[in-house]
């Protein structure tokens, strides 16, 4: 049996190591995982009750159109229901956009260090990816614009950018959109939207009225704390959302995920409290990195990227053995480690282990 020739050399996505695996491998009783930008505060207490109501309905298919959840989100975002599509994580929306809009010979533009799923899906569709170097960890929108040709179909902008954490501002984005041909789709990936406190940060959904080519992606995996349930969404013009729906599987989100997301959305107090605690966590980690004399990118999501000034993969390994999982192995940033902002206790354990690992010492959680 032969797979399609163009997928033979595609890499398999490498997720952060699961806690259970690290515990077993190194015989550890406690592991602190700050590798996948998950919410250390769990999820809204309202979610549990909403899920319990679904427990007797597993024999029934979910609502393929997620009608109730869509209506609740449409109200929350002040858009129409036909402007929203849900997916098995925003990962799936990225795949569906690529499936619906990219073909062989098409070009799509993205930063050279950004969320890897844009490129992997473009590869699957045989589209050509043009990767534009970040400048100081930030999207270079002028260079992205200069790379547009008559074959460009999509520009992906990750805002805040994963892994660097930088943002493009409202003015920068508007100026970019004003100069871009309206036939080119701009996907604004706002997976970390709810964490951002910078007043210059644009809310992509508010640009939809003026820019018909914008599609915004968000997720319930991050601040809402529902990563395991796999539910995210896209918002755009109704005609674009319809095209994406045409290539969607009929039942791509589960009953549990839909009920949980609806309950989570209704609890904005939880979201606010997570945002505030995250901001405190960023301040703590940044001040510790400053104390250690290490440069870090400005953090706008729930993670920070810091220059360790040594092989980050080796440092990562020393920390792993001591039960702290962060993220290293960024091709263009070999000395940088990305750490998710944890709870105050997790952040302290991280810093203690990090500092000892920096000095090559043994540390114990
Ligand atoms: C920038 C960005 N976009 C999208 C996703 C996908 O999230 P999910 O599929 O869980 O919604 C992630 C996950 O880490 C991310 O960092």
Coordinates of C-alpha atoms and ligand atoms in Angstrom, one line a residue:
X1 CA 0.0 0.0 0.0
X2 CA 1.3 3.4 -0.9
X3 CA 0.2 6.7 0.8
X4 CA -0.1 9.8 -1.4
X5 CA 3.5 10.8 -2.4
X6 CA 3.2 14.3 -1.0
X7 CA 2.5 13.2 2.5
X8 CA 5.3 10.6 2.8
X9 CA 7.8 13.1 4.4
X10 CA 5.3 15.1 6.5
X11 CA 6.3 15.2 10.2
X12 CA 3.9 13.8 12.8
X13 CA 2.9 16.5 15.3
X14 CA 4.9 16.3 18.5
X15 CA 2.7 17.3 21.5
X16 CA 4.1 18.2 24.9
X17 CA 4.9 15.0 26.9
X18 CA 1.9 13.8 29.0
X19 CA 2.3 14.0 32.8
X20 CA 1.7 10.2 33.3
X21 CA 4.5 9.3 30.9
X22 CA 7.0 11.5 32.6
X23 CA 6.0 10.3 36.1
X24 CA 6.5 6.6 35.0
X25 CA 9.7 7.2 33.0
X26 CA 11.5 9.0 35.9
X27 CA 9.7 7.5 38.9
X28 CA 8.3 10.9 40.0
X29 CA 5.4 11.4 42.4
X30 CA 4.6 14.9 41.2
X31 CA 5.0 16.4 37.8
X32 CA 4.4 20.1 36.9
X33 CA 3.4 20.4 33.2
X34 CA 3.9 23.9 31.7
X35 CA 4.3 22.7 28.1
X36 CA 0.9 23.0 26.3
X37 CA -0.5 26.4 27.4
X38 CA -3.3 24.7 29.4
X39 CA -5.3 26.5 32.2
X40 CA -3.8 25.7 35.6
X41 CA -7.1 26.7 37.2
X42 CA -9.2 24.0 35.5
X43 CA -12.6 25.1 34.2
X44 CA -15.8 26.8 35.4
X45 CA -17.7 24.8 38.1
X46 CA -20.8 25.2 35.9
X47 CA -19.2 22.9 33.3
X48 CA -19.5 19.8 35.5
X49 CA -23.2 20.2 36.0
X50 CA -23.8 20.8 32.3
X51 CA -21.9 17.6 31.4
X52 CA -23.8 15.6 34.0
X53 CA -27.0 16.4 32.2
X54 CA -25.6 14.8 29.0
X55 CA -24.5 11.5 30.7
X56 CA -27.7 9.7 29.9
X57 CA -27.7 10.7 26.2
X58 CA -24.6 9.1 24.8
X59 CA -26.7 6.9 22.5
X60 CA -27.8 10.0 20.6
X61 CA -25.8 11.8 18.0
X62 CA -24.9 15.4 18.9
X63 CA -26.5 18.3 17.1
X64 CA -24.3 18.5 14.0
X65 CA -24.9 22.2 13.7
X66 CA -24.4 23.0 17.4
X67 CA -27.4 25.2 17.2
X68 CA -27.8 26.2 20.9
X69 CA -24.2 26.8 21.4
X70 CA -23.9 28.8 18.2
X71 CA -26.8 31.0 19.3
X72 CA -25.2 31.6 22.7
X73 CA -21.9 32.5 21.1
X74 CA -23.5 34.7 18.4
X75 CA -25.0 36.7 21.2
X76 CA -21.8 36.8 23.1
X77 CA -19.9 38.1 20.1
X78 CA -22.6 40.2 18.6
X79 CA -22.5 38.4 15.2
X80 CA -25.1 36.3 13.4
X81 CA -25.3 32.6 13.9
X82 CA -24.5 31.9 10.3
X83 CA -21.1 33.6 10.8
X84 CA -19.9 30.8 13.2
X85 CA -18.6 27.3 12.8
X86 CA -17.5 24.9 15.5
X87 CA -14.7 22.4 15.2
X88 CA -12.9 19.6 17.1
X89 CA -10.6 22.2 18.5
X90 CA -9.6 25.3 16.4
X91 CA -7.1 22.8 15.0
X92 CA -9.9 21.3 13.0
X93 CA -11.1 24.7 11.7
X94 CA -7.6 25.3 10.4
X95 CA -7.7 22.0 8.6
X96 CA -11.1 22.7 7.2
X97 CA -10.1 26.2 5.9
X98 CA -7.1 24.6 4.2
X99 CA -9.3 21.9 2.8
X100 CA -11.9 24.4 1.5
X101 CA -9.5 27.1 0.2
X102 CA -6.1 25.7 -0.7
X103 CA -5.2 23.6 -3.8
X104 CA -1.9 22.6 -5.5
X105 CA -0.1 25.6 -6.8
X106 CA -1.8 28.0 -4.3
X107 CA 0.4 30.0 -2.0
X108 CA -0.2 30.8 1.7
X109 CA 1.8 33.1 3.9
X110 CA 2.7 32.7 7.6
X111 CA 5.4 33.6 10.0
X112 CA 8.5 31.4 10.1
X113 CA 8.1 30.7 13.8
X114 CA 4.4 30.3 14.5
X115 CA 1.8 27.6 15.1
X116 CA 2.8 24.6 13.0
X117 CA -0.6 23.4 12.1
X118 CA -1.1 26.1 9.4
X119 CA 1.8 24.8 7.4
X120 CA 1.1 21.1 8.0
X121 CA -2.4 21.5 6.6
X122 CA -1.2 23.6 3.7
X123 CA 1.3 20.7 2.9
X124 CA -1.6 18.2 3.0
X125 CA -3.4 20.3 0.4
X126 CA -0.2 20.6 -1.7
X127 CA -0.2 24.4 -1.3
X128 CA 3.1 26.3 -1.1
X129 CA 3.9 27.9 2.2
X130 CA 5.8 31.2 2.2
X131 CA 7.4 31.6 5.7
X132 CA 8.2 35.2 6.6
X133 CA 10.8 35.8 9.3
X134 CA 9.6 37.3 12.6
X135 CA 11.2 40.6 13.5
X136 CA 12.0 40.6 17.2
X137 CA 9.6 37.8 17.7
X138 CA 6.8 39.7 16.0
X139 CA 4.9 39.3 12.7
X140 CA 6.5 41.4 10.0
X141 CA 3.3 42.5 8.3
X142 CA 5.0 44.6 5.7
X143 CA 7.2 41.7 4.6
X144 CA 4.1 39.4 4.6
X145 CA 2.3 42.0 2.4
X146 CA 5.3 42.2 0.0
X147 CA 5.2 38.4 -0.4
X148 CA 1.6 38.4 -1.7
X149 CA 1.3 37.3 -5.3
X150 CA -1.7 36.5 -7.5
X151 CA -1.5 33.0 -6.3
X152 CA -1.8 33.9 -2.6
X153 CA -5.0 32.5 -1.0
X154 CA -4.4 32.9 2.7
X155 CA -2.3 34.9 5.2
X156 CA -2.2 33.3 8.7
X157 CA -1.6 35.7 11.6
X158 CA -1.3 34.2 15.0
X159 CA -2.2 37.0 17.5
X160 CA -0.7 36.6 20.1
X161 CA 1.8 34.5 18.3
X162 CA 2.6 31.0 19.5
X163 CA 5.4 30.5 20.5
X164 CA 6.8 34.0 21.0
X165 CA 3.7 35.6 22.7
X166 CA 4.0 38.9 20.7
X167 CA 1.0 40.7 19.3
X168 CA 0.2 42.9 16.3
X169 CA -1.6 46.0 17.2
X170 CA -5.0 47.3 15.9
X171 CA -3.4 50.0 13.9
X172 CA -0.8 47.7 12.4
X173 CA -3.4 45.1 11.5
X174 CA -5.8 47.7 9.9
X175 CA -3.0 49.2 7.9
X176 CA -2.1 45.7 6.6
X177 CA -5.7 44.8 5.8
X178 CA -6.2 48.2 4.0
X179 CA -3.4 47.4 1.7
X180 CA -4.1 43.6 1.1
X181 CA -6.1 42.6 -1.9
X182 CA -9.6 41.7 -0.6
X183 CA -9.4 38.4 -2.5
X184 CA -6.8 37.1 0.0
X185 CA -8.2 35.5 3.2
X186 CA -6.7 36.6 6.5
X187 CA -7.0 34.0 9.2
X188 CA -6.5 35.7 12.6
X189 CA -5.8 33.0 15.1
X190 CA -6.8 34.4 18.5
X191 CA -6.5 31.2 20.5
X192 CA -5.2 33.3 23.5
X193 CA -7.5 36.3 22.9
X194 CA -9.1 36.3 26.4
X195 CA -5.7 36.5 28.1
X196 CA -4.6 39.7 26.4
X197 CA -4.7 42.9 28.5
X198 CA -2.8 45.3 26.1
X199 CA -5.2 48.1 25.0
X200 CA -3.6 48.2 21.5
X201 CA -4.7 44.6 20.9
X202 CA -7.4 44.2 18.2
X203 CA -10.6 42.1 18.6
X204 CA -10.7 40.4 15.3
X205 CA -14.5 39.9 15.4
X206 CA -14.9 43.7 15.4
X207 CA -13.1 43.9 12.0
X208 CA -15.5 41.5 10.3
X209 CA -17.9 44.3 9.3
X210 CA -15.2 46.2 7.5
X211 CA -13.1 43.4 6.1
X212 CA -15.0 40.6 4.5
X213 CA -11.8 38.5 4.0
X214 CA -11.1 38.1 7.7
X215 CA -11.8 34.8 9.6
X216 CA -11.2 34.7 13.3
X217 CA -10.3 31.6 15.2
X218 CA -10.8 31.1 18.9
X219 CA -11.0 28.1 21.3
X220 CA -12.4 26.7 24.5
X221 CA -9.1 24.9 25.1
X222 CA -7.2 27.8 26.7
X223 CA -8.7 30.2 29.2
X224 CA -12.0 28.2 29.3
X225 CA -10.0 25.2 30.3
X226 CA -11.7 22.6 28.1
X227 CA -8.7 21.3 26.1
X228 CA -9.6 17.7 26.6
X229 CA -13.1 18.2 25.1
X230 CA -11.8 19.5 21.8
X231 CA -14.0 22.5 20.9
X232 CA -13.0 25.7 19.1
X233 CA -14.6 27.9 16.5
X234 CA -14.2 30.2 13.5
X235 CA -16.1 33.5 12.9
X236 CA -16.3 35.2 9.5
X237 CA -18.6 36.2 6.7
X238 CA -21.6 33.9 6.3
X239 CA -20.6 32.9 2.8
X240 CA -17.0 31.9 3.9
X241 CA -18.4 30.0 6.9
X242 CA -20.7 28.2 4.5
X243 CA -17.8 27.0 2.4
X244 CA -16.0 25.7 5.4
X245 CA -19.2 23.9 6.6
X246 CA -19.3 22.2 3.2
X247 CA -16.1 20.3 3.9
X248 CA -16.9 19.6 7.6
X249 CA -17.8 16.1 8.9
X250 CA -21.4 15.9 10.0
X251 CA -20.9 15.4 13.7
X252 CA -17.5 17.0 14.4
X253 CA -18.1 18.1 18.0
X254 CA -19.6 16.0 20.8
X255 CA -22.6 16.5 23.0
X256 CA -20.4 16.9 26.0
X257 CA -18.2 19.5 24.3
X258 CA -21.1 21.5 23.2
X259 CA -22.8 21.5 26.6
X260 CA -19.5 22.2 28.4
X261 CA -18.7 25.1 26.1
X262 CA -22.1 26.7 26.5
X263 CA -21.8 26.5 30.3
X264 CA -18.2 27.8 30.2
X265 CA -19.2 30.8 28.0
X266 CA -21.9 31.8 30.5
X267 CA -19.3 32.1 33.3
X268 CA -17.3 35.2 32.3
X269 CA -16.4 35.7 36.0
X270 CA -14.2 32.6 35.8
X271 CA -12.6 33.9 32.6
X272 CA -11.8 37.2 34.2
X273 CA -10.4 35.7 37.3
X274 CA -8.1 33.4 35.2
X275 CA -7.0 36.5 33.1
X276 CA -6.1 38.4 36.3
X277 CA -4.2 35.5 37.8
X278 CA -2.4 34.9 34.5
X279 CA -1.3 38.6 34.4
X280 CA 0.1 38.2 38.0
X281 CA 1.9 35.0 36.9
X282 CA 3.5 36.7 33.9
X283 CA 4.8 39.5 36.2
X284 CA 6.3 37.0 38.6
X285 CA 8.0 34.9 35.9
X286 CA 9.3 38.0 34.0
X287 CA 10.7 39.5 37.2
X288 CA 12.5 36.2 37.9
X289 CA 13.9 36.1 34.4
X290 CA 15.1 39.7 34.8
X291 CA 16.7 38.7 38.1
X292 CA 18.5 35.9 36.3
X293 CA 19.6 38.3 33.6
X294 CA 17.7 36.5 30.8
X295 CA 16.0 38.2 27.9
X296 CA 12.3 37.2 27.2
X297 CA 9.7 38.3 24.6
X298 CA 6.8 40.4 25.8
X299 CA 4.2 37.8 26.9
X300 CA 0.5 38.5 25.9
X301 CA -0.9 35.0 26.1
X302 CA -0.5 32.4 29.0
X303 CA 3.1 31.6 28.1
X304 CA 6.5 33.2 28.0
X305 CA 9.5 32.6 25.7
X306 CA 12.8 33.1 27.4
X307 CA 16.4 33.0 26.0
X308 CA 18.3 30.6 28.3
X309 CA 21.6 31.4 26.5
X310 CA 22.3 27.6 26.3
X311 CA 20.9 24.6 24.5
X312 CA 17.2 24.8 25.5
X313 CA 16.7 21.1 24.6
X314 CA 19.4 20.0 27.0
X315 CA 18.0 22.3 29.7
X316 CA 14.5 20.9 29.0
X317 CA 15.9 17.4 29.5
X318 CA 17.5 18.3 32.9
X319 CA 14.2 19.8 34.0
X320 CA 12.2 16.9 32.8
X321 CA 14.1 14.5 35.0
X322 CA 13.1 16.6 37.9
X323 CA 9.4 16.6 37.0
X324 CA 9.0 20.0 35.3
X325 CA 7.9 19.9 31.6
X326 CA 8.3 23.1 29.5
X327 CA 8.8 23.3 25.8
X328 CA 12.0 23.5 23.8
X329 CA 13.1 22.5 20.3
X330 CA 12.1 25.6 18.4
X331 CA 14.2 25.3 15.2
X332 CA 14.8 29.1 14.8
X333 CA 15.2 29.7 18.6
X334 CA 17.5 26.8 19.8
X335 CA 18.3 28.6 23.1
X336 CA 14.7 29.6 23.9
X337 CA 12.4 27.8 26.3
X338 CA 8.6 28.4 26.2
X339 CA 6.9 28.0 29.6
X340 CA 3.2 28.2 30.2
X341 CA 2.1 30.4 33.1
X342 CA 1.0 28.1 35.9
X343 CA -0.5 28.6 39.3
X344 CA 1.7 30.5 41.8
X345 CA 3.0 27.3 43.3
X346 CA 3.8 25.8 39.8
X347 CA 5.5 29.0 38.8
X348 CA 7.7 28.8 41.9
X349 CA 8.6 25.2 41.3
X350 CA 9.4 26.0 37.7
X351 CA 11.7 28.9 38.6
X352 CA 13.5 26.8 41.3
X353 CA 14.0 23.9 38.9
X354 CA 14.9 26.2 36.0
X355 CA 17.5 28.1 38.0
X356 CA 19.2 24.9 39.2
X357 CA 19.0 23.3 35.7
X358 CA 20.5 26.6 34.2
X359 CA 23.5 26.0 36.5
X360 CA 23.5 22.3 35.6
X361 CA 22.7 21.4 39.2
X362 CA 20.4 18.7 40.5
X363 CA 17.0 19.9 41.7
X364 CA 14.1 18.2 43.4
X365 CA 10.5 19.2 43.1
Ligands
LIG1 C1 -2.1 29.5 18.3 C2 -2.9 28.3 18.5 N1 -3.9 28.1 17.6 C3 -4.7 27.0 17.7 C4 -4.5 26.1 18.7 C5 -5.3 24.8 18.7 O1 -6.1 24.8 19.8 P1 -7.3 23.8 19.9 O2 -7.3 22.9 18.7 O3 -7.2 23.1 21.2 O4 -8.5 24.7 19.9 C6 -3.4 26.2 19.6 C7 -3.1 25.2 20.6 O5 -2.1 25.2 21.3 C8 -2.6 27.4 19.5 O6 -1.6 27.6 20.3

